[in-house]
Amino acid sequence: MDKNYFELRLKINPDMEDLISEIFFDNFGCEGVVLAEETYKDLEMISTTEGTLKIFLRDDESTTFEDMKYDIENVLDLYREEFQSRGLTDEELGSWDFELEEKKTEDWSQKWKEKWDVTHVTDKIAVVPDWIDYKAKENEVIIKLEPGCAFGTGTHQTTQLCMKAIEKYMNEGDKVADIGMGSGILSILAKKLGASYVYGCDTDDTVIEVAKENAKKNGIKVLDLPECYPPLDGVYFKLGTADKVNDKFDFVCANILHFVLAEIMQDLKNLMKTGAMMSLSGILDEKKQMVINAYEKENLVLVEEIHQDQWTSFVVKRVD
């Protein structure tokens, strides 16, 4: 007999989609998320669920409805307190009021996929869900991913800002570090645009295998070598943090929350060769000064400030 599943509808600030989704991928059997479901009539949107994150959670049959609700409440309380201690406000996070419903199994795993389409990040870069048959335009770089399996699907503004920086500032043959790699999308893009070697790390052990599979799906060679070996042509993914990397890179990307960027800026600088570029993303406009203060303290020089909706990213250069 097919198992049931839980459908959670959580009120959030839409800008916090990735941050809040990650809570459920890290702590629950999360199969996928949908941010906004839109209804159109005569090419005009007549309704939207923007601001309500729909989350699909596995029911392992041993978990009762009340147990699941209790666990969700406790986890959300812990994370909300942590985020507030890092400077995020109630307005920035959203209310986090939620409704939970246990549903009979249907083909919901296919249903939520219907909400995804090809994302054209730039004229040259497109992110394509791997169930969509898409023919690339001339000179277009295609990245095939399954959205929902990990973070960095290419649809969020912070990811797109990093992708634009890689396209503009990374040089062919560069050695690249991707800190907080999530799905591996930035590593994959860097390799497809000519990077010689990409090192990716993340603190979430559930994304390592996902990133490896995504790389293979895109025809990228995945290396399985200790860090002490000379880097070869390919990508290397590892559970870890920036301060544990004993190497220097030509280009670094870090798509992480503003307060984390500020905390680890010195570690990020230590990854950079003299003359190296770095893309910093994951920064709400109103929080950008914290990141500016951090990179200026490390004597990193601003090359470009890029905006998309309510998000800011910086491209900085190491000159010392």
PDB file of C-alpha atoms in Angstrom:
ATOM      1  CA  MET A   1       0.000   0.000   0.000  1.00  0.00           C
ATOM      2  CA  ASP A   2       1.326   3.459  -0.878  1.00  0.00           C
ATOM      3  CA  LYS A   3       2.411   5.699   1.982  1.00  0.00           C
ATOM      4  CA  ASN A   4       0.761   9.014   2.738  1.00  0.00           C
ATOM      5  CA  TYR A   5       2.669  12.282   2.851  1.00  0.00           C
ATOM      6  CA  PHE A   6       2.505  15.552   4.774  1.00  0.00           C
ATOM      7  CA  GLU A   7       1.874  18.841   3.008  1.00  0.00           C
ATOM      8  CA  LEU A   8       3.074  21.868   4.962  1.00  0.00           C
ATOM      9  CA  ARG A   9       2.047  25.412   4.003  1.00  0.00           C
ATOM     10  CA  LEU A  10       4.308  27.954   5.723  1.00  0.00           C
ATOM     11  CA  LYS A  11       3.959  31.758   5.633  1.00  0.00           C
ATOM     12  CA  ILE A  12       7.328  33.348   4.828  1.00  0.00           C
ATOM     13  CA  ASN A  13       8.970  36.397   3.346  1.00  0.00           C
ATOM     14  CA  PRO A  14       9.507  35.205  -0.269  1.00  0.00           C
ATOM     15  CA  ASP A  15      13.052  36.602  -0.176  1.00  0.00           C
ATOM     16  CA  MET A  16      13.886  33.944   2.429  1.00  0.00           C
ATOM     17  CA  GLU A  17      12.846  30.971   0.291  1.00  0.00           C
ATOM     18  CA  ASP A  18      16.240  29.249   0.186  1.00  0.00           C
ATOM     19  CA  LEU A  19      17.061  29.936   3.818  1.00  0.00           C
ATOM     20  CA  ILE A  20      13.807  28.514   5.155  1.00  0.00           C
ATOM     21  CA  SER A  21      13.607  25.635   2.682  1.00  0.00           C
ATOM     22  CA  GLU A  22      17.013  24.483   3.871  1.00  0.00           C
ATOM     23  CA  ILE A  23      15.619  23.957   7.373  1.00  0.00           C
ATOM     24  CA  PHE A  24      13.337  21.238   6.056  1.00  0.00           C
ATOM     25  CA  PHE A  25      15.906  19.574   3.817  1.00  0.00           C
ATOM     26  CA  ASP A  26      18.281  19.433   6.789  1.00  0.00           C
ATOM     27  CA  ASN A  27      15.846  18.239   9.449  1.00  0.00           C
ATOM     28  CA  PHE A  28      13.017  16.350   7.758  1.00  0.00           C
ATOM     29  CA  GLY A  29      12.364  13.956   4.919  1.00  0.00           C
ATOM     30  CA  CYS A  30      11.695  16.774   2.475  1.00  0.00           C
ATOM     31  CA  GLU A  31      10.910  15.742  -1.091  1.00  0.00           C
ATOM     32  CA  GLY A  32      10.426  19.179  -2.619  1.00  0.00           C
ATOM     33  CA  VAL A  33       9.230  22.751  -2.193  1.00  0.00           C
ATOM     34  CA  VAL A  34       7.056  25.141  -4.190  1.00  0.00           C
ATOM     35  CA  LEU A  35       7.231  28.864  -3.459  1.00  0.00           C
ATOM     36  CA  ALA A  36       4.436  30.347  -5.547  1.00  0.00           C
ATOM     37  CA  GLU A  37       1.629  28.768  -7.544  1.00  0.00           C
ATOM     38  CA  GLU A  38       0.182  31.227 -10.021  1.00  0.00           C
ATOM     39  CA  THR A  39      -3.082  31.164 -11.969  1.00  0.00           C
ATOM     40  CA  TYR A  40      -3.363  32.998 -15.287  1.00  0.00           C
ATOM     41  CA  LYS A  41      -6.325  34.050 -17.433  1.00  0.00           C
ATOM     42  CA  ASP A  42      -5.842  35.679 -20.827  1.00  0.00           C
ATOM     43  CA  LEU A  43      -2.109  36.052 -20.071  1.00  0.00           C
ATOM     44  CA  GLU A  44      -2.830  37.960 -16.828  1.00  0.00           C
ATOM     45  CA  MET A  45      -2.065  36.544 -13.388  1.00  0.00           C
ATOM     46  CA  ILE A  46      -5.318  36.436 -11.416  1.00  0.00           C
ATOM     47  CA  SER A  47      -4.037  34.703  -8.269  1.00  0.00           C
ATOM     48  CA  THR A  48      -0.781  33.734  -6.576  1.00  0.00           C
ATOM     49  CA  THR A  49       0.296  31.941  -3.421  1.00  0.00           C
ATOM     50  CA  GLU A  50       3.496  34.031  -3.160  1.00  0.00           C
ATOM     51  CA  GLY A  51       4.555  34.217   0.463  1.00  0.00           C
ATOM     52  CA  THR A  52       3.392  30.703   1.244  1.00  0.00           C
ATOM     53  CA  LEU A  53       6.034  28.001   0.973  1.00  0.00           C
ATOM     54  CA  LYS A  54       4.521  24.620   0.182  1.00  0.00           C
ATOM     55  CA  ILE A  55       6.687  21.790   1.490  1.00  0.00           C
ATOM     56  CA  PHE A  56       6.241  18.073   0.811  1.00  0.00           C
ATOM     57  CA  LEU A  57       7.373  15.827   3.668  1.00  0.00           C
ATOM     58  CA  ARG A  58       7.652  12.058   3.715  1.00  0.00           C
ATOM     59  CA  ASP A  59       5.465  10.060   6.088  1.00  0.00           C
ATOM     60  CA  ASP A  60       7.476   7.099   7.374  1.00  0.00           C
ATOM     61  CA  GLU A  61       4.306   5.517   8.882  1.00  0.00           C
ATOM     62  CA  SER A  62       5.789   5.628  12.394  1.00  0.00           C
ATOM     63  CA  THR A  63       5.254   9.403  12.626  1.00  0.00           C
ATOM     64  CA  THR A  64       1.836  10.587  13.761  1.00  0.00           C
ATOM     65  CA  PHE A  65       0.309  13.857  12.660  1.00  0.00           C
ATOM     66  CA  GLU A  66       0.728  15.329  16.149  1.00  0.00           C
ATOM     67  CA  ASP A  67       4.368  14.185  16.328  1.00  0.00           C
ATOM     68  CA  MET A  68       5.145  15.826  12.997  1.00  0.00           C
ATOM     69  CA  LYS A  69       3.426  19.066  13.994  1.00  0.00           C
ATOM     70  CA  TYR A  70       5.302  19.118  17.314  1.00  0.00           C
ATOM     71  CA  ASP A  71       8.654  18.504  15.590  1.00  0.00           C
ATOM     72  CA  ILE A  72       8.038  21.265  13.045  1.00  0.00           C
ATOM     73  CA  GLU A  73       7.092  23.775  15.764  1.00  0.00           C
ATOM     74  CA  ASN A  74      10.218  22.983  17.796  1.00  0.00           C
ATOM     75  CA  VAL A  75      12.596  23.128  14.836  1.00  0.00           C
ATOM     76  CA  LEU A  76      11.128  26.407  13.584  1.00  0.00           C
ATOM     77  CA  ASP A  77      11.379  27.954  17.057  1.00  0.00           C
ATOM     78  CA  LEU A  78      15.051  27.000  17.331  1.00  0.00           C
ATOM     79  CA  TYR A  79      15.973  28.328  13.898  1.00  0.00           C
ATOM     80  CA  ARG A  80      13.969  31.530  14.274  1.00  0.00           C
ATOM     81  CA  GLU A  81      15.767  32.314  17.524  1.00  0.00           C
ATOM     82  CA  GLU A  82      19.129  31.610  15.836  1.00  0.00           C
ATOM     83  CA  PHE A  83      18.363  33.795  12.807  1.00  0.00           C
ATOM     84  CA  GLN A  84      17.157  36.647  15.005  1.00  0.00           C
ATOM     85  CA  SER A  85      20.365  36.463  17.041  1.00  0.00           C
ATOM     86  CA  ARG A  86      22.231  36.960  13.727  1.00  0.00           C
ATOM     87  CA  GLY A  87      20.341  40.163  12.956  1.00  0.00           C
ATOM     88  CA  LEU A  88      17.350  39.043  10.858  1.00  0.00           C
ATOM     89  CA  THR A  89      14.059  40.698  11.803  1.00  0.00           C
ATOM     90  CA  ASP A  90      10.526  39.274  12.039  1.00  0.00           C
ATOM     91  CA  GLU A  91       9.627  41.219   8.897  1.00  0.00           C
ATOM     92  CA  GLU A  92      12.568  39.755   6.991  1.00  0.00           C
ATOM     93  CA  LEU A  93      11.712  36.204   8.054  1.00  0.00           C
ATOM     94  CA  GLY A  94       7.927  36.362   7.715  1.00  0.00           C
ATOM     95  CA  SER A  95       5.423  35.056  10.250  1.00  0.00           C
ATOM     96  CA  TRP A  96       6.198  31.320   9.884  1.00  0.00           C
ATOM     97  CA  ASP A  97       2.563  30.509  10.684  1.00  0.00           C
ATOM     98  CA  PHE A  98       1.820  27.134   9.159  1.00  0.00           C
ATOM     99  CA  GLU A  99      -0.839  24.618   8.292  1.00  0.00           C
ATOM    100  CA  LEU A 100      -0.069  20.908   8.148  1.00  0.00           C
ATOM    101  CA  GLU A 101      -2.145  18.326   6.325  1.00  0.00           C
ATOM    102  CA  GLU A 102      -1.669  14.597   5.877  1.00  0.00           C
ATOM    103  CA  LYS A 103      -2.622  13.535   2.374  1.00  0.00           C
ATOM    104  CA  LYS A 104      -3.115  10.331   0.499  1.00  0.00           C
ATOM    105  CA  THR A 105      -0.316   9.513  -1.872  1.00  0.00           C
ATOM    106  CA  GLU A 106      -0.914  10.778  -5.381  1.00  0.00           C
ATOM    107  CA  ASP A 107       1.431  11.654  -8.162  1.00  0.00           C
ATOM    108  CA  TRP A 108       2.408  14.779  -6.236  1.00  0.00           C
ATOM    109  CA  SER A 109       6.083  14.317  -7.009  1.00  0.00           C
ATOM    110  CA  GLN A 110       5.196  14.962 -10.640  1.00  0.00           C
ATOM    111  CA  LYS A 111       2.633  17.624  -9.816  1.00  0.00           C
ATOM    112  CA  TRP A 112       5.108  19.985  -8.146  1.00  0.00           C
ATOM    113  CA  LYS A 113       7.524  19.554 -11.020  1.00  0.00           C
ATOM    114  CA  GLU A 114       4.956  21.147 -13.305  1.00  0.00           C
ATOM    115  CA  LYS A 115       5.709  24.475 -11.606  1.00  0.00           C
ATOM    116  CA  TRP A 116       9.281  24.528 -12.900  1.00  0.00           C
ATOM    117  CA  ASP A 117      10.435  25.736 -16.287  1.00  0.00           C
ATOM    118  CA  VAL A 118      13.683  26.668 -18.016  1.00  0.00           C
ATOM    119  CA  THR A 119      15.473  29.552 -16.243  1.00  0.00           C
ATOM    120  CA  HIS A 120      17.392  31.866 -18.600  1.00  0.00           C
ATOM    121  CA  VAL A 121      19.958  33.411 -16.267  1.00  0.00           C
ATOM    122  CA  THR A 122      21.679  35.363 -19.060  1.00  0.00           C
ATOM    123  CA  ASP A 123      21.650  35.211 -22.845  1.00  0.00           C
ATOM    124  CA  LYS A 124      24.361  32.556 -22.552  1.00  0.00           C
ATOM    125  CA  ILE A 125      23.270  30.499 -19.516  1.00  0.00           C
ATOM    126  CA  ALA A 126      20.117  28.421 -19.027  1.00  0.00           C
ATOM    127  CA  VAL A 127      19.184  26.099 -16.156  1.00  0.00           C
ATOM    128  CA  VAL A 128      16.950  23.273 -17.319  1.00  0.00           C
ATOM    129  CA  PRO A 129      15.032  20.833 -15.068  1.00  0.00           C
ATOM    130  CA  ASP A 130      16.185  17.435 -16.218  1.00  0.00           C
ATOM    131  CA  TRP A 131      12.679  16.234 -17.108  1.00  0.00           C
ATOM    132  CA  ILE A 132      12.278  19.041 -19.689  1.00  0.00           C
ATOM    133  CA  ASP A 133      13.391  18.473 -23.259  1.00  0.00           C
ATOM    134  CA  TYR A 134      15.129  21.706 -24.218  1.00  0.00           C
ATOM    135  CA  LYS A 135      17.207  22.477 -27.275  1.00  0.00           C
ATOM    136  CA  ALA A 136      20.086  24.817 -26.532  1.00  0.00           C
ATOM    137  CA  LYS A 137      20.517  27.984 -28.564  1.00  0.00           C
ATOM    138  CA  GLU A 138      23.786  28.599 -30.358  1.00  0.00           C
ATOM    139  CA  ASN A 139      26.640  29.091 -27.850  1.00  0.00           C
ATOM    140  CA  GLU A 140      24.240  28.639 -24.911  1.00  0.00           C
ATOM    141  CA  VAL A 141      25.521  26.834 -21.809  1.00  0.00           C
ATOM    142  CA  ILE A 142      22.951  24.413 -20.413  1.00  0.00           C
ATOM    143  CA  ILE A 143      22.944  23.131 -16.845  1.00  0.00           C
ATOM    144  CA  LYS A 144      20.620  20.209 -16.175  1.00  0.00           C
ATOM    145  CA  LEU A 145      19.356  19.901 -12.599  1.00  0.00           C
ATOM    146  CA  GLU A 146      16.487  18.436 -10.650  1.00  0.00           C
ATOM    147  CA  PRO A 147      15.096  21.365  -8.641  1.00  0.00           C
ATOM    148  CA  GLY A 148      14.237  20.621  -5.038  1.00  0.00           C
ATOM    149  CA  CYS A 149      16.986  18.083  -4.393  1.00  0.00           C
ATOM    150  CA  ALA A 150      19.356  20.673  -2.912  1.00  0.00           C
ATOM    151  CA  PHE A 151      19.962  24.383  -2.947  1.00  0.00           C
ATOM    152  CA  GLY A 152      21.098  26.413  -5.870  1.00  0.00           C
ATOM    153  CA  THR A 153      18.540  25.504  -8.514  1.00  0.00           C
ATOM    154  CA  GLY A 154      19.296  28.580 -10.568  1.00  0.00           C
ATOM    155  CA  THR A 155      15.933  30.223  -9.946  1.00  0.00           C
ATOM    156  CA  HIS A 156      16.842  32.214  -6.844  1.00  0.00           C
ATOM    157  CA  GLN A 157      18.251  35.699  -7.326  1.00  0.00           C
ATOM    158  CA  THR A 158      21.321  35.023  -5.174  1.00  0.00           C
ATOM    159  CA  THR A 159      22.326  32.061  -7.320  1.00  0.00           C
ATOM    160  CA  GLN A 160      21.788  34.023 -10.521  1.00  0.00           C
ATOM    161  CA  LEU A 161      23.933  36.890  -9.252  1.00  0.00           C
ATOM    162  CA  CYS A 162      26.824  34.487  -8.664  1.00  0.00           C
ATOM    163  CA  MET A 163      26.330  32.893 -12.063  1.00  0.00           C
ATOM    164  CA  LYS A 164      26.494  36.284 -13.773  1.00  0.00           C
ATOM    165  CA  ALA A 165      29.713  37.086 -11.913  1.00  0.00           C
ATOM    166  CA  ILE A 166      31.286  33.771 -12.953  1.00  0.00           C
ATOM    167  CA  GLU A 167      30.393  34.412 -16.599  1.00  0.00           C
ATOM    168  CA  LYS A 168      31.838  37.939 -16.486  1.00  0.00           C
ATOM    169  CA  TYR A 169      34.928  37.603 -14.297  1.00  0.00           C
ATOM    170  CA  MET A 170      36.149  34.002 -14.282  1.00  0.00           C
ATOM    171  CA  ASN A 171      38.842  33.265 -16.853  1.00  0.00           C
ATOM    172  CA  GLU A 172      39.317  30.084 -18.823  1.00  0.00           C
ATOM    173  CA  GLY A 173      41.769  27.830 -17.002  1.00  0.00           C
ATOM    174  CA  ASP A 174      41.054  29.345 -13.570  1.00  0.00           C
ATOM    175  CA  LYS A 175      41.157  27.208 -10.454  1.00  0.00           C
ATOM    176  CA  VAL A 176      37.843  27.855  -8.657  1.00  0.00           C
ATOM    177  CA  ALA A 177      36.491  27.392  -5.113  1.00  0.00           C
ATOM    178  CA  ASP A 178      32.742  27.142  -4.507  1.00  0.00           C
ATOM    179  CA  ILE A 179      32.053  27.654  -0.788  1.00  0.00           C
ATOM    180  CA  GLY A 180      28.606  26.501   0.317  1.00  0.00           C
ATOM    181  CA  MET A 181      28.073  24.698  -2.974  1.00  0.00           C
ATOM    182  CA  GLY A 182      24.567  23.248  -2.383  1.00  0.00           C
ATOM    183  CA  SER A 183      23.470  21.515  -5.573  1.00  0.00           C
ATOM    184  CA  GLY A 184      26.831  22.221  -7.196  1.00  0.00           C
ATOM    185  CA  ILE A 185      25.310  24.494  -9.832  1.00  0.00           C
ATOM    186  CA  LEU A 186      28.020  27.161  -9.567  1.00  0.00           C
ATOM    187  CA  SER A 187      30.787  24.564  -9.739  1.00  0.00           C
ATOM    188  CA  ILE A 188      29.170  23.018 -12.801  1.00  0.00           C
ATOM    189  CA  LEU A 189      28.820  26.402 -14.488  1.00  0.00           C
ATOM    190  CA  ALA A 190      32.432  27.314 -13.741  1.00  0.00           C
ATOM    191  CA  LYS A 191      33.656  24.062 -15.252  1.00  0.00           C
ATOM    192  CA  LYS A 192      31.460  24.466 -18.335  1.00  0.00           C
ATOM    193  CA  LEU A 193      32.820  27.977 -18.814  1.00  0.00           C
ATOM    194  CA  GLY A 194      36.395  26.734 -18.824  1.00  0.00           C
ATOM    195  CA  ALA A 195      37.633  26.390 -15.236  1.00  0.00           C
ATOM    196  CA  SER A 196      40.441  23.845 -14.996  1.00  0.00           C
ATOM    197  CA  TYR A 197      39.561  22.580 -11.533  1.00  0.00           C
ATOM    198  CA  VAL A 198      36.715  23.351  -9.119  1.00  0.00           C
ATOM    199  CA  TYR A 199      36.761  22.633  -5.399  1.00  0.00           C
ATOM    200  CA  GLY A 200      33.333  22.713  -3.736  1.00  0.00           C
ATOM    201  CA  CYS A 201      32.489  22.310  -0.069  1.00  0.00           C
ATOM    202  CA  ASP A 202      29.374  22.497   2.062  1.00  0.00           C
ATOM    203  CA  THR A 203      28.474  21.951   5.713  1.00  0.00           C
ATOM    204  CA  ASP A 204      25.419  19.858   4.772  1.00  0.00           C
ATOM    205  CA  ASP A 205      26.434  16.240   4.207  1.00  0.00           C
ATOM    206  CA  THR A 206      23.199  15.506   2.323  1.00  0.00           C
ATOM    207  CA  VAL A 207      24.223  17.655  -0.656  1.00  0.00           C
ATOM    208  CA  ILE A 208      27.607  16.086  -1.409  1.00  0.00           C
ATOM    209  CA  GLU A 209      26.249  13.120  -3.345  1.00  0.00           C
ATOM    210  CA  VAL A 210      23.588  15.327  -4.934  1.00  0.00           C
ATOM    211  CA  ALA A 211      26.268  17.681  -6.257  1.00  0.00           C
ATOM    212  CA  LYS A 212      28.281  14.755  -7.591  1.00  0.00           C
ATOM    213  CA  GLU A 213      25.251  13.352  -9.408  1.00  0.00           C
ATOM    214  CA  ASN A 214      24.406  16.760 -10.855  1.00  0.00           C
ATOM    215  CA  ALA A 215      27.970  17.135 -12.128  1.00  0.00           C
ATOM    216  CA  LYS A 216      27.871  13.712 -13.794  1.00  0.00           C
ATOM    217  CA  LYS A 217      24.475  14.549 -15.274  1.00  0.00           C
ATOM    218  CA  ASN A 218      26.125  17.526 -16.963  1.00  0.00           C
ATOM    219  CA  GLY A 219      29.075  15.548 -18.306  1.00  0.00           C
ATOM    220  CA  ILE A 220      31.517  16.908 -15.695  1.00  0.00           C
ATOM    221  CA  LYS A 221      34.265  14.652 -14.369  1.00  0.00           C
ATOM    222  CA  VAL A 222      33.969  14.147 -10.605  1.00  0.00           C
ATOM    223  CA  LEU A 223      37.298  13.638  -8.848  1.00  0.00           C
ATOM    224  CA  ASP A 224      37.672  11.417  -5.806  1.00  0.00           C
ATOM    225  CA  LEU A 225      41.089  12.463  -4.541  1.00  0.00           C
ATOM    226  CA  PRO A 226      42.386  13.796  -1.235  1.00  0.00           C
ATOM    227  CA  GLU A 227      43.078  17.530  -1.195  1.00  0.00           C
ATOM    228  CA  CYS A 228      46.829  17.012  -0.943  1.00  0.00           C
ATOM    229  CA  TYR A 229      46.963  15.646  -4.493  1.00  0.00           C
ATOM    230  CA  PRO A 230      47.721  18.137  -7.265  1.00  0.00           C
ATOM    231  CA  PRO A 231      44.337  19.245  -8.675  1.00  0.00           C
ATOM    232  CA  LEU A 232      43.341  17.525 -11.886  1.00  0.00           C
ATOM    233  CA  ASP A 233      40.830  18.501 -14.536  1.00  0.00           C
ATOM    234  CA  GLY A 234      37.376  18.144 -12.962  1.00  0.00           C
ATOM    235  CA  VAL A 235      35.351  18.952  -9.860  1.00  0.00           C
ATOM    236  CA  TYR A 236      35.994  17.794  -6.300  1.00  0.00           C
ATOM    237  CA  PHE A 237      33.230  18.007  -3.680  1.00  0.00           C
ATOM    238  CA  LYS A 238      33.755  17.619   0.046  1.00  0.00           C
ATOM    239  CA  LEU A 239      31.992  18.113   3.372  1.00  0.00           C
ATOM    240  CA  GLY A 240      33.779  21.029   4.990  1.00  0.00           C
ATOM    241  CA  THR A 241      34.252  24.752   5.523  1.00  0.00           C
ATOM    242  CA  ALA A 242      36.465  27.470   4.054  1.00  0.00           C
ATOM    243  CA  ASP A 243      38.868  27.501   6.988  1.00  0.00           C
ATOM    244  CA  LYS A 244      39.814  23.854   6.364  1.00  0.00           C
ATOM    245  CA  VAL A 245      40.931  24.362   2.757  1.00  0.00           C
ATOM    246  CA  ASN A 246      44.706  24.494   2.297  1.00  0.00           C
ATOM    247  CA  ASP A 247      44.848  25.808  -1.250  1.00  0.00           C
ATOM    248  CA  LYS A 248      44.755  29.029  -3.276  1.00  0.00           C
ATOM    249  CA  PHE A 249      42.349  29.807  -6.100  1.00  0.00           C
ATOM    250  CA  ASP A 250      41.997  32.228  -9.011  1.00  0.00           C
ATOM    251  CA  PHE A 251      38.259  32.681  -8.464  1.00  0.00           C
ATOM    252  CA  VAL A 252      36.094  32.095  -5.386  1.00  0.00           C
ATOM    253  CA  CYS A 253      32.304  32.135  -5.130  1.00  0.00           C
ATOM    254  CA  ALA A 254      30.403  32.192  -1.839  1.00  0.00           C
ATOM    255  CA  ASN A 255      26.611  32.280  -2.014  1.00  0.00           C
ATOM    256  CA  ILE A 256      25.883  32.317   1.714  1.00  0.00           C
ATOM    257  CA  LEU A 257      23.862  34.490   4.095  1.00  0.00           C
ATOM    258  CA  HIS A 258      25.225  37.941   4.891  1.00  0.00           C
ATOM    259  CA  PHE A 259      26.136  37.244   8.506  1.00  0.00           C
ATOM    260  CA  VAL A 260      28.007  34.072   7.586  1.00  0.00           C
ATOM    261  CA  LEU A 261      29.942  35.920   4.876  1.00  0.00           C
ATOM    262  CA  ALA A 262      30.935  38.542   7.438  1.00  0.00           C
ATOM    263  CA  GLU A 263      32.044  35.893   9.930  1.00  0.00           C
ATOM    264  CA  ILE A 264      34.221  33.943   7.496  1.00  0.00           C
ATOM    265  CA  MET A 265      35.560  36.783   5.311  1.00  0.00           C
ATOM    266  CA  GLN A 266      39.139  36.240   6.500  1.00  0.00           C
ATOM    267  CA  ASP A 267      38.911  32.529   5.640  1.00  0.00           C
ATOM    268  CA  LEU A 268      37.531  33.410   2.203  1.00  0.00           C
ATOM    269  CA  LYS A 269      40.369  35.864   1.578  1.00  0.00           C
ATOM    270  CA  ASN A 270      42.886  33.156   2.533  1.00  0.00           C
ATOM    271  CA  LEU A 271      41.571  31.065  -0.376  1.00  0.00           C
ATOM    272  CA  MET A 272      42.426  33.787  -2.893  1.00  0.00           C
ATOM    273  CA  LYS A 273      45.669  34.179  -4.777  1.00  0.00           C
ATOM    274  CA  THR A 274      46.923  37.733  -5.137  1.00  0.00           C
ATOM    275  CA  GLY A 275      44.879  39.159  -8.011  1.00  0.00           C
ATOM    276  CA  ALA A 276      42.060  36.626  -7.532  1.00  0.00           C
ATOM    277  CA  MET A 277      38.399  37.603  -7.845  1.00  0.00           C
ATOM    278  CA  MET A 278      35.564  36.585  -5.521  1.00  0.00           C
ATOM    279  CA  SER A 279      31.781  36.696  -5.922  1.00  0.00           C
ATOM    280  CA  LEU A 280      29.899  37.303  -2.663  1.00  0.00           C
ATOM    281  CA  SER A 281      26.141  36.688  -2.781  1.00  0.00           C
ATOM    282  CA  GLY A 282      23.197  35.886  -0.514  1.00  0.00           C
ATOM    283  CA  ILE A 283      22.946  39.480   0.733  1.00  0.00           C
ATOM    284  CA  LEU A 284      19.707  41.378   1.281  1.00  0.00           C
ATOM    285  CA  ASP A 285      20.048  45.022   0.240  1.00  0.00           C
ATOM    286  CA  GLU A 286      19.472  46.305   3.769  1.00  0.00           C
ATOM    287  CA  LYS A 287      22.186  43.987   5.155  1.00  0.00           C
ATOM    288  CA  LYS A 288      24.905  44.768   2.626  1.00  0.00           C
ATOM    289  CA  GLN A 289      26.832  47.165   4.886  1.00  0.00           C
ATOM    290  CA  MET A 290      27.782  44.259   7.163  1.00  0.00           C
ATOM    291  CA  VAL A 291      29.456  42.530   4.210  1.00  0.00           C
ATOM    292  CA  ILE A 292      31.062  45.759   2.964  1.00  0.00           C
ATOM    293  CA  ASN A 293      32.613  46.297   6.397  1.00  0.00           C
ATOM    294  CA  ALA A 294      33.923  42.731   6.411  1.00  0.00           C
ATOM    295  CA  TYR A 295      35.604  42.783   2.993  1.00  0.00           C
ATOM    296  CA  GLU A 296      37.022  46.266   3.545  1.00  0.00           C
ATOM    297  CA  LYS A 297      38.532  45.070   6.819  1.00  0.00           C
ATOM    298  CA  GLU A 298      40.370  42.380   4.809  1.00  0.00           C
ATOM    299  CA  ASN A 299      41.580  44.970   2.269  1.00  0.00           C
ATOM    300  CA  LEU A 300      39.588  43.384  -0.549  1.00  0.00           C
ATOM    301  CA  VAL A 301      38.834  45.859  -3.338  1.00  0.00           C
ATOM    302  CA  LEU A 302      35.359  46.252  -4.811  1.00  0.00           C
ATOM    303  CA  VAL A 303      35.195  45.529  -8.542  1.00  0.00           C
ATOM    304  CA  GLU A 304      31.421  45.598  -9.036  1.00  0.00           C
ATOM    305  CA  GLU A 305      28.221  45.767  -7.011  1.00  0.00           C
ATOM    306  CA  ILE A 306      25.331  43.936  -8.687  1.00  0.00           C
ATOM    307  CA  HIS A 307      21.626  44.069  -7.778  1.00  0.00           C
ATOM    308  CA  GLN A 308      18.640  41.873  -8.550  1.00  0.00           C
ATOM    309  CA  ASP A 309      15.302  42.567  -6.860  1.00  0.00           C
ATOM    310  CA  GLN A 310      16.009  42.883  -3.097  1.00  0.00           C
ATOM    311  CA  TRP A 311      19.403  41.205  -3.321  1.00  0.00           C
ATOM    312  CA  THR A 312      22.951  42.526  -3.648  1.00  0.00           C
ATOM    313  CA  SER A 313      26.154  40.773  -4.623  1.00  0.00           C
ATOM    314  CA  PHE A 314      29.726  42.012  -4.674  1.00  0.00           C
ATOM    315  CA  VAL A 315      32.666  41.076  -6.863  1.00  0.00           C
ATOM    316  CA  VAL A 316      35.883  41.841  -4.979  1.00  0.00           C
ATOM    317  CA  LYS A 317      39.571  41.434  -5.739  1.00  0.00           C
ATOM    318  CA  ARG A 318      42.572  40.555  -3.592  1.00  0.00           C
ATOM    319  CA  VAL A 319      45.404  42.986  -4.263  1.00  0.00           C
ATOM    320  CA  ASP A 320      47.841  42.157  -1.426  1.00  0.00           C
TER     321      ASP A 320
END
